[in-house]
Tab-separated table of C-alpha atoms in Angstrom:
chain	number	residue	atom	x	y	z
A	1	MET	CA	147.442	104.519	97.900
A	2	SER	CA	146.194	101.389	96.546
A	3	VAL	CA	145.523	102.403	93.000
A	4	GLN	CA	144.229	100.024	90.197
A	5	THR	CA	144.741	100.501	86.772
A	6	LYS	CA	143.091	99.445	83.580
A	7	HIS	CA	144.881	99.684	80.408
A	8	THR	CA	142.783	99.890	76.953
A	9	SER	CA	143.995	100.064	73.437
A	10	ARG	CA	143.422	102.695	71.126
A	11	ALA	CA	142.316	100.847	68.831
A	12	GLY	CA	139.265	102.145	66.784
A	13	MET	CA	139.763	106.367	66.755
A	14	PHE	CA	137.044	108.229	68.195
A	15	ALA	CA	134.290	109.443	65.564
A	16	ARG	CA	134.051	113.060	65.383
A	17	ALA	CA	130.970	114.092	67.529
A	18	THR	CA	128.487	116.610	66.431
A	19	GLY	CA	125.408	115.713	68.218
A	20	VAL	CA	124.199	114.859	71.851
A	21	VAL	CA	123.454	111.411	72.706
A	22	THR	CA	120.170	111.275	74.110
A	23	ALA	CA	120.207	110.365	78.113
A	24	GLY	CA	117.591	107.753	78.446
A	25	VAL	CA	116.549	106.376	81.806
A	26	LEU	CA	116.182	102.753	81.921
A	27	GLY	CA	113.818	100.518	83.986
A	28	LEU	CA	114.419	100.789	88.093
A	29	ALA	CA	114.213	97.195	88.304
A	30	SER	CA	117.825	97.070	86.427
A	31	MET	CA	119.841	99.831	88.916
A	32	VAL	CA	122.892	98.632	90.536
A	33	LEU	CA	123.659	100.890	93.627
A	34	PRO	CA	127.375	101.501	94.053
A	35	ALA	CA	129.045	99.463	96.721
A	36	GLN	CA	132.679	98.947	97.890
A	37	ALA	CA	135.140	96.296	98.935
A	38	ALA	CA	135.046	95.313	102.252
A	39	ASP	CA	138.105	97.311	103.159
A	40	THR	CA	138.425	99.800	100.652
A	41	ILE	CA	135.968	102.381	99.090
A	42	LYS	CA	136.738	102.522	95.090
A	43	VAL	CA	136.541	105.579	93.402
A	44	GLY	CA	136.804	105.747	89.898
A	45	VAL	CA	138.819	107.591	87.771
A	46	LEU	CA	137.378	108.189	83.685
A	47	HIS	CA	140.010	110.787	82.171
A	48	SER	CA	141.666	110.053	78.617
A	49	LEU	CA	145.426	109.526	78.920
A	50	SER	CA	145.585	108.754	75.143
A	51	GLY	CA	144.141	110.428	72.316
A	52	THR	CA	143.320	114.090	71.343
A	53	MET	CA	142.361	114.932	74.989
A	54	ALA	CA	145.112	113.587	76.893
A	55	ILE	CA	146.545	117.143	76.815
A	56	SER	CA	143.960	118.195	79.148
A	57	GLU	CA	142.817	115.104	80.737
A	58	THR	CA	145.962	113.472	82.015
A	59	THR	CA	146.441	115.983	84.763
A	60	LEU	CA	142.832	115.760	86.095
A	61	LYS	CA	143.520	111.737	86.375
A	62	ASP	CA	146.749	112.899	88.654
A	63	THR	CA	144.702	115.294	90.494
A	64	VAL	CA	142.421	112.897	91.501
A	65	LEU	CA	145.100	110.230	92.649
A	66	MET	CA	146.605	113.229	94.924
A	67	LEU	CA	143.388	113.984	96.417
A	68	ILE	CA	142.888	110.312	97.036
A	69	ASP	CA	146.173	110.047	98.634
A	70	GLU	CA	145.919	113.114	101.116
A	71	GLN	CA	142.569	111.855	102.255
A	72	ASN	CA	144.005	108.219	102.846
A	73	LYS	CA	146.911	109.768	105.231
A	74	LYS	CA	143.745	111.573	107.057
A	75	GLY	CA	142.258	107.927	107.644
A	76	GLY	CA	140.344	107.324	104.662
A	77	VAL	CA	136.862	108.050	104.704
A	78	LEU	CA	134.254	106.219	107.227
A	79	GLY	CA	137.071	104.610	108.331
A	80	LYS	CA	138.120	103.200	105.186
A	81	LYS	CA	140.800	103.640	102.766
A	82	LEU	CA	139.872	104.948	99.472
A	83	GLU	CA	141.381	102.829	96.416
A	84	ALA	CA	141.409	104.651	92.963
A	85	VAL	CA	140.390	102.673	90.160
A	86	VAL	CA	141.940	104.270	86.710
A	87	VAL	CA	140.686	103.660	83.262
A	88	ASP	CA	141.778	105.232	79.994
A	89	PRO	CA	138.765	105.782	77.645
A	90	ALA	CA	141.349	107.016	74.907
A	91	SER	CA	139.424	110.115	74.021
A	92	ASN	CA	136.938	107.570	72.329
A	93	TRP	CA	133.350	108.716	73.190
A	94	PRO	CA	131.433	105.561	73.090
A	95	LEU	CA	134.319	103.803	75.133
A	96	PHE	CA	133.783	106.461	77.983
A	97	ALA	CA	130.175	104.774	78.558
A	98	GLU	CA	131.803	101.192	78.102
A	99	LYS	CA	134.322	102.166	80.608
A	100	ALA	CA	131.698	104.043	83.156
A	101	ARG	CA	129.553	100.682	83.044
A	102	GLU	CA	132.979	98.644	83.886
A	103	LEU	CA	133.529	100.998	86.426
A	104	ILE	CA	129.939	100.928	88.419
A	105	GLN	CA	129.080	97.227	87.678
A	106	LYS	CA	132.178	95.394	87.911
A	107	ASP	CA	134.555	97.307	89.816
A	108	LYS	CA	131.709	98.395	92.274
A	109	VAL	CA	132.959	102.204	92.565
A	110	ALA	CA	131.274	104.360	94.949
A	111	VAL	CA	131.783	107.662	92.614
A	112	THR	CA	133.415	108.671	89.784
A	113	PHE	CA	135.375	111.631	88.555
A	114	GLY	CA	135.719	112.182	85.127
A	115	CYS	CA	135.195	113.739	81.461
A	116	TRP	CA	136.257	116.627	79.712
A	117	THR	CA	134.186	117.208	76.680
A	118	SER	CA	130.624	117.613	76.967
A	119	VAL	CA	130.226	114.267	74.354
A	120	SER	CA	132.025	112.147	76.944
A	121	ARG	CA	129.823	113.348	79.338
A	122	LYS	CA	126.688	112.831	77.310
A	123	SER	CA	127.794	108.947	76.302
A	124	VAL	CA	128.262	108.330	80.101
A	125	LEU	CA	125.093	109.687	81.519
A	126	PRO	CA	122.581	107.080	80.247
A	127	VAL	CA	124.902	104.726	82.289
A	128	PHE	CA	125.052	106.877	85.423
A	129	GLU	CA	121.629	107.038	85.296
A	130	GLU	CA	120.440	103.497	84.544
A	131	LEU	CA	123.163	102.261	86.964
A	132	ASN	CA	122.292	104.876	90.020
A	133	GLY	CA	126.090	105.911	89.748
A	134	LEU	CA	127.429	109.025	90.617
A	135	LEU	CA	129.552	111.259	88.713
A	136	PHE	CA	131.660	114.685	89.250
A	137	TYR	CA	132.045	116.541	86.224
A	138	PRO	CA	134.770	119.093	86.670
A	139	VAL	CA	134.974	121.206	83.721
A	140	GLN	CA	132.834	123.966	81.936
A	141	TYR	CA	129.960	123.369	79.555
A	142	GLU	CA	127.471	124.431	77.577
A	143	GLY	CA	124.189	123.991	80.223
A	144	GLU	CA	121.123	122.723	79.376
A	145	GLU	CA	121.370	119.508	81.597
A	146	SER	CA	121.061	118.858	85.231
A	147	SER	CA	121.002	114.721	86.293
A	148	LYS	CA	120.344	113.573	89.891
A	149	ASN	CA	123.430	111.474	89.093
A	150	VAL	CA	126.155	114.473	88.040
A	151	PHE	CA	127.372	117.251	90.043
A	152	TYR	CA	128.515	119.562	87.858
A	153	THR	CA	131.870	121.345	89.409
A	154	GLY	CA	132.984	123.198	86.090
A	155	ALA	CA	131.395	126.876	84.887
A	156	ALA	CA	127.810	126.906	83.265
A	157	PRO	CA	127.479	129.689	80.379
A	158	ASN	CA	126.653	131.996	82.800
A	159	GLN	CA	129.807	131.504	84.628
A	160	GLN	CA	132.100	131.782	81.906
A	161	ALA	CA	130.751	132.648	78.569
A	162	ILE	CA	128.413	135.571	79.031
A	163	PRO	CA	130.580	137.308	81.504
A	164	ALA	CA	133.505	136.825	78.910
A	165	VAL	CA	131.580	138.467	76.284
A	166	ASP	CA	130.255	141.223	78.437
A	167	TYR	CA	133.964	142.092	79.677
A	168	LEU	CA	134.752	142.145	75.735
A	169	MET	CA	131.704	144.098	74.857
A	170	LYS	CA	132.223	147.116	77.902
A	171	ASP	CA	135.699	146.905	78.584
A	172	LEU	CA	137.092	146.252	75.090
A	173	GLY	CA	134.518	147.884	73.008
A	174	VAL	CA	134.328	144.608	70.959
A	175	LYS	CA	131.582	145.229	68.156
A	176	ARG	CA	132.188	142.100	65.463
A	177	TRP	CA	132.475	138.494	66.935
A	178	VAL	CA	134.314	135.241	65.690
A	179	LEU	CA	132.767	132.472	67.505
A	180	ALA	CA	135.166	129.693	66.814
A	181	GLY	CA	134.957	126.450	68.065
A	182	THR	CA	135.688	122.050	67.704
A	183	ASP	CA	132.839	120.517	65.978
A	184	TYR	CA	130.731	119.095	68.847
A	185	VAL	CA	128.054	119.720	71.785
A	186	TYR	CA	129.965	121.815	73.775
A	187	PRO	CA	130.614	124.638	71.424
A	188	ARG	CA	127.576	124.311	69.263
A	189	THR	CA	125.139	124.878	72.269
A	190	THR	CA	127.513	127.896	74.119
A	191	ASN	CA	127.608	129.411	70.739
A	192	LYS	CA	123.919	128.996	69.958
A	193	ILE	CA	123.430	130.709	73.358
A	194	LEU	CA	126.243	133.421	72.875
A	195	GLU	CA	124.538	134.236	69.359
A	196	ALA	CA	121.017	134.585	70.969
A	197	TYR	CA	122.903	136.674	73.659
A	198	LEU	CA	124.727	138.847	70.933
A	199	LYS	CA	121.291	139.747	69.150
A	200	ALA	CA	119.487	140.627	71.935
A	201	LYS	CA	122.404	143.257	72.689
A	202	GLY	CA	121.859	144.367	69.190
A	203	VAL	CA	124.519	142.611	67.365
A	204	ALA	CA	123.992	142.373	63.645
A	205	ASP	CA	124.307	138.864	61.997
A	206	ALA	CA	126.706	140.136	59.687
A	207	ASP	CA	128.929	141.442	62.648
A	208	ILE	CA	128.884	137.446	63.760
A	209	MET	CA	131.125	134.760	62.318
A	210	ILE	CA	130.852	131.125	63.167
A	211	ASN	CA	133.380	128.617	62.484
A	212	TYR	CA	133.819	124.514	63.337
A	213	THR	CA	136.252	122.414	63.059
A	214	PRO	CA	137.074	118.939	64.152
A	215	PHE	CA	138.978	117.403	67.027
A	216	GLY	CA	142.514	117.591	66.552
A	217	HIS	CA	142.583	120.201	63.517
A	218	SER	CA	145.725	121.143	62.834
A	219	ASP	CA	145.553	123.316	59.504
A	220	TRP	CA	144.670	126.737	60.823
A	221	GLN	CA	146.258	128.896	58.035
A	222	SER	CA	143.000	129.717	55.733
A	223	ILE	CA	140.778	130.145	59.226
A	224	VAL	CA	143.217	132.469	60.582
A	225	ALA	CA	143.033	134.543	57.725
A	226	ASP	CA	139.603	134.561	57.320
A	227	ILE	CA	139.583	136.060	60.862
A	228	LYS	CA	141.755	138.428	59.968
A	229	LYS	CA	139.998	139.446	57.129
A	230	PHE	CA	136.760	139.348	59.075
A	231	GLY	CA	138.665	141.818	61.449
A	232	SER	CA	139.552	144.250	59.174
A	233	THR	CA	136.438	146.431	58.579
A	234	GLY	CA	137.500	149.161	61.249
A	235	LYS	CA	135.097	147.650	63.796
A	236	LYS	CA	136.702	146.469	67.029
A	237	THR	CA	136.652	142.329	66.301
A	238	ALA	CA	137.583	139.183	68.974
A	239	VAL	CA	137.657	135.614	68.652
A	240	VAL	CA	135.264	133.706	71.406
A	241	SER	CA	137.082	130.545	71.140
A	242	THR	CA	135.700	126.956	72.227
A	243	ILE	CA	138.259	125.110	70.485
A	244	ASN	CA	139.319	121.767	72.713
A	245	GLY	CA	142.395	119.720	72.993
A	246	ASP	CA	145.668	119.605	71.397
A	247	ALA	CA	144.234	121.639	68.295
A	248	ASN	CA	144.509	125.007	70.433
A	249	VAL	CA	148.486	124.497	69.842
A	250	PRO	CA	148.573	124.851	66.149
A	251	PHE	CA	145.716	127.513	66.333
A	252	TYR	CA	147.526	129.719	68.840
A	253	LYS	CA	150.919	129.196	66.522
A	254	GLU	CA	148.741	130.258	63.709
A	255	LEU	CA	147.728	133.360	65.136
A	256	GLY	CA	151.339	134.067	65.934
A	257	ASN	CA	152.854	133.437	62.375
A	258	GLN	CA	150.318	135.909	60.961
A	259	GLY	CA	150.448	138.590	63.398
A	260	VAL	CA	146.942	138.093	64.960
A	261	SER	CA	147.845	140.085	68.443
A	262	ALA	CA	145.654	141.020	71.205
A	263	GLU	CA	145.985	144.469	70.494
A	264	ASN	CA	144.116	143.992	67.214
A	265	ILE	CA	142.016	140.565	67.667
A	266	PRO	CA	142.085	139.462	71.172
A	267	VAL	CA	140.966	136.035	71.897
A	268	VAL	CA	139.454	134.899	75.050
A	269	ALA	CA	139.053	131.019	75.035
A	270	PHE	CA	137.293	128.745	77.443
A	271	SER	CA	139.263	125.613	76.904
A	272	VAL	CA	142.450	126.753	77.506
A	273	GLY	CA	144.325	127.056	80.728
A	274	GLU	CA	147.918	126.702	82.277
A	275	GLU	CA	147.938	123.520	81.212
A	276	GLU	CA	147.536	123.882	77.522
A	277	LEU	CA	149.962	126.774	77.440
A	278	SER	CA	152.554	124.913	79.056
A	279	GLY	CA	152.939	123.108	75.700
A	280	ILE	CA	153.813	125.798	73.638
A	281	ASP	CA	155.433	129.296	73.139
A	282	THR	CA	153.184	131.776	75.041
A	283	ARG	CA	155.393	135.396	73.661
A	284	PRO	CA	153.190	135.757	70.564
A	285	LEU	CA	150.293	134.934	72.521
A	286	VAL	CA	150.739	137.655	75.556
A	287	GLY	CA	147.492	139.606	76.147
A	288	HIS	CA	145.389	137.279	74.862
A	289	LEU	CA	142.408	136.061	77.377
A	290	ALA	CA	140.806	133.349	79.373
A	291	ALA	CA	137.698	133.378	81.293
A	292	TRP	CA	137.664	130.638	84.283
A	293	ASN	CA	137.133	130.462	87.918
A	294	TYR	CA	140.346	129.853	89.062
A	295	PHE	CA	143.919	130.458	87.754
A	296	MET	CA	147.174	129.468	89.264
A	297	SER	CA	148.475	133.214	89.689
A	298	VAL	CA	145.458	134.021	91.918
A	299	ASP	CA	146.747	134.881	95.237
A	300	SER	CA	145.673	133.160	98.326
A	301	LYS	CA	146.670	130.876	100.922
A	302	ALA	CA	144.440	127.957	100.137
A	303	ASN	CA	145.994	128.306	96.521
A	304	GLU	CA	149.477	128.461	97.682
A	305	LYS	CA	149.036	125.398	99.640
A	306	PHE	CA	147.143	123.562	96.748
A	307	ILE	CA	150.434	124.609	94.715
A	308	LYS	CA	152.865	123.296	96.786
A	309	ASP	CA	150.870	120.143	97.706
A	310	TRP	CA	150.910	119.452	93.942
A	311	HIS	CA	154.328	119.956	93.351
A	312	ALA	CA	155.345	117.813	96.270
A	313	TYR	CA	152.899	115.225	95.012
A	314	ILE	CA	153.829	115.295	91.087
A	315	LYS	CA	157.454	115.639	92.231
A	316	ASN	CA	157.902	118.173	89.388
A	317	PRO	CA	158.146	122.367	90.808
A	318	LYS	CA	157.528	123.005	86.884
A	319	ARG	CA	153.814	121.433	86.733
A	320	VAL	CA	151.202	124.066	86.820
A	321	THR	CA	147.558	123.927	88.061
A	322	ASN	CA	144.617	124.924	86.270
A	323	ASP	CA	140.621	125.475	86.908
A	324	PRO	CA	139.299	121.965	86.082
A	325	MET	CA	142.023	120.920	88.856
A	326	GLU	CA	140.524	123.117	91.519
A	327	ALA	CA	137.025	121.887	89.931
A	328	HIS	CA	138.187	118.207	90.918
A	329	TYR	CA	139.465	119.686	94.476
A	330	ILE	CA	136.274	121.346	95.295
A	331	GLY	CA	133.752	118.286	93.901
A	332	PHE	CA	136.663	115.501	95.964
A	333	ASN	CA	136.223	117.201	99.158
A	334	MET	CA	132.148	117.980	98.794
A	335	TRP	CA	131.598	114.105	98.404
A	336	VAL	CA	133.919	113.287	101.507
A	337	LYS	CA	132.056	115.528	103.401
A	338	ALA	CA	128.817	114.542	101.945
A	339	VAL	CA	129.595	110.789	102.756
A	340	GLU	CA	130.604	111.644	106.074
A	341	LYS	CA	127.326	113.428	106.639
A	342	ALA	CA	125.177	110.351	105.051
A	343	GLY	CA	127.623	108.098	106.999
A	344	SER	CA	126.999	106.167	103.977
A	345	THR	CA	128.486	105.917	99.878
A	346	ASP	CA	124.785	105.104	98.632
A	347	THR	CA	124.103	107.285	95.939
A	348	ASP	CA	120.732	108.712	96.983
A	349	LYS	CA	121.960	109.448	100.494
A	350	VAL	CA	125.340	111.226	99.452
A	351	GLU	CA	122.887	113.004	96.728
A	352	GLN	CA	120.803	114.732	99.050
A	353	ALA	CA	123.984	115.549	101.561
A	354	MET	CA	125.545	117.203	98.766
A	355	ILE	CA	123.178	120.111	98.502
A	356	GLY	CA	123.718	122.711	100.620
A	357	LEU	CA	127.200	121.737	101.378
A	358	THR	CA	130.198	124.549	100.946
A	359	PHE	CA	133.766	124.190	100.853
A	360	PRO	CA	136.605	126.764	100.537
A	361	ASN	CA	137.719	127.161	96.710
A	362	LEU	CA	141.292	128.266	95.982
A	363	THR	CA	140.649	131.909	95.209
A	364	GLY	CA	139.978	132.871	98.717
A	365	GLY	CA	136.558	132.455	98.998
A	366	MET	CA	133.620	129.672	99.558
A	367	ALA	CA	132.102	127.270	97.192
A	368	VAL	CA	128.268	126.488	97.390
A	369	MET	CA	126.627	123.551	96.009
A	370	ASN	CA	123.140	124.444	94.924
A	371	LYS	CA	120.043	122.862	94.373
A	372	ASN	CA	120.485	122.149	90.783
A	373	HIS	CA	123.809	120.307	91.297
A	374	HIS	CA	125.906	123.277	90.016
A	375	LEU	CA	128.245	125.316	92.140
A	376	SER	CA	128.240	129.140	93.044
A	377	LYS	CA	131.731	130.428	91.977
A	378	PRO	CA	133.612	133.616	91.122
A	379	VAL	CA	134.395	134.493	87.417
A	380	LEU	CA	137.905	135.514	86.400
A	381	ILE	CA	139.182	136.650	83.131
A	382	GLY	CA	143.210	136.463	82.888
A	383	GLU	CA	145.246	137.515	80.361
A	384	ILE	CA	148.290	135.355	79.006
A	385	GLN	CA	151.523	136.219	80.140
A	386	ASP	CA	155.082	135.610	78.378
A	387	ASN	CA	155.480	132.749	81.373
A	388	GLY	CA	152.437	130.975	80.381
A	389	GLN	CA	150.633	132.136	83.268
A	390	PHE	CA	147.414	134.819	83.334
A	391	ALA	CA	147.204	137.983	85.070
A	392	VAL	CA	143.693	138.563	86.353
A	393	VAL	CA	142.333	142.131	85.010
A	394	TRP	CA	138.664	141.292	85.999
A	395	GLU	CA	136.578	139.277	88.039
A	396	THR	CA	133.055	139.284	89.530
A	397	LYS	CA	132.595	141.216	93.116
A	398	GLY	CA	131.060	138.033	94.202
A	399	LEU	CA	129.859	134.603	93.788
A	400	VAL	CA	127.882	133.467	90.525
A	401	GLU	CA	125.322	130.974	90.835
A	402	GLY	CA	125.686	128.179	88.012
A	403	ASP	CA	122.577	128.372	86.015
A	404	ALA	CA	121.502	124.981	84.468
A	405	TRP	CA	119.276	126.406	81.789
A	406	SER	CA	119.938	129.454	79.532
A	407	ASP	CA	117.747	132.627	80.473
A	408	PHE	CA	118.683	133.214	76.449
A	409	LEU	CA	117.188	130.329	74.465
A	410	PRO	CA	113.441	129.965	74.087
A	411	GLY	CA	113.083	126.527	75.053
A	412	SER	CA	114.788	126.989	78.384
A	413	LYS	CA	114.133	130.464	79.989
A	414	ASP	CA	111.319	129.089	81.715
A	415	ILE	CA	113.127	125.782	83.100
A	416	ILE	CA	114.716	125.212	85.965
A	417	ALA	CA	116.790	122.551	88.040
A	418	ASP	CA	116.127	121.726	91.525
A	419	TRP	CA	116.747	118.327	93.575
A	420	THR	CA	114.964	118.811	96.675
A	421	ALA	CA	111.603	118.166	97.569
A	422	PRO	CA	108.828	118.616	96.392
A	423	ILE	CA	110.052	119.550	92.776
A	424	LYS	CA	113.056	116.870	92.701
A	425	CYS	CA	113.523	117.217	89.443
A	426	GLY	CA	116.196	118.464	86.551
A	427	ASN	CA	114.193	120.098	83.889
A	428	TYR	CA	111.099	121.444	85.792
A	429	ASN	CA	109.098	124.323	83.659
A	430	THR	CA	107.678	127.111	86.100
A	431	LYS	CA	104.856	128.146	83.912
A	432	THR	CA	103.383	124.497	83.322
A	433	LYS	CA	104.601	123.354	86.766
A	434	LYS	CA	105.578	119.975	85.205
A	435	CYS	CA	108.681	118.092	85.354
A	436	SER	CA	109.752	116.706	81.633
A	437	GLY	CA	113.154	115.489	82.720
A	438	GLN	CA	114.487	112.535	85.256
A	439	ASN	CA	112.896	112.845	88.476
A	440	PHE	CA	113.526	109.295	90.669
């Protein structure tokens, strides 16, 4: 496999991100269509290999390289080998945009697989829209977005956050809610949706506690003490965690130190999977939960093969798999199918060819790419085991279609995304019949 790697320094650590970078669209005249070298098709890999998000993103880089290697062994795509162009945006959100521009304009990649945090995705979004590039985004996110230039292969809130809250409420009888997150757009928007949803279910303001901490936060003693106090009123309490990156390690450690167990105050996490648990002692965390669309422990032939292939490629039988890896697996293979269907790597042709495609997921079903650029996926809730794996305790009966716009926010409930004719819009108001988003 041909791999082109670009290094970047860690100078200028990232600033705390608390807002949304505006996704503007510049003039059509400045567009640069992705192209490929004469002998290869270049694939961008835009994941943090250093900084606070490296704990989660490095594995995704390795996943894309494995998928490229496997595809090249099959003969490549359109008779050409795939060449990976790997860059390190170093958990530095403005640097994501700079590296994305470099990948599209300088390296001429046909597609990019990358980003984890929503602030990194928001940072690169104007670049992909301006230059008409193509991004596959593999991580759960807050919704409230649909771009022609992005395929969202992770979970929308209705495929993770809402089902998790329903499970805690109906199956565990939770009455009080701690919404704990990292201080940036994904946790804040997700918690805004969850707060509206909980209040619609009759939960009082006094029974909702919301807390945000910066990326890389390490001192959890007082926060965990506050959570314990909040959960000591006699009402069943749970923590809904949108804490991201390496801050999860000291958070879970402090839960164990203060005796916060799954029996008294269960934690359900949206950003903690097998990769994050592999770096900590999980014995004190047994019984705590995570909501995803895939777990390594799922028993299926497709998953068994994927794990075997992963261990062979990475040359380490102890390396785990996780949900965002499956999202890249689905997205990459759908992209290959779309390119072959279109007979081209042209962004506009591939974008339209993607809609309606199906590909087997790793849980034994079939992923579907919908008109809003979101997948239909199953929803699973797993319980942490002492070996760092998850035992599935609940799952949806079938696939759940990803909803780009929340039904629980007043400004969003009338909005849909549909990238097929005649609408071709990511922000279409079903009442006014007008598109207020990107629609070229």
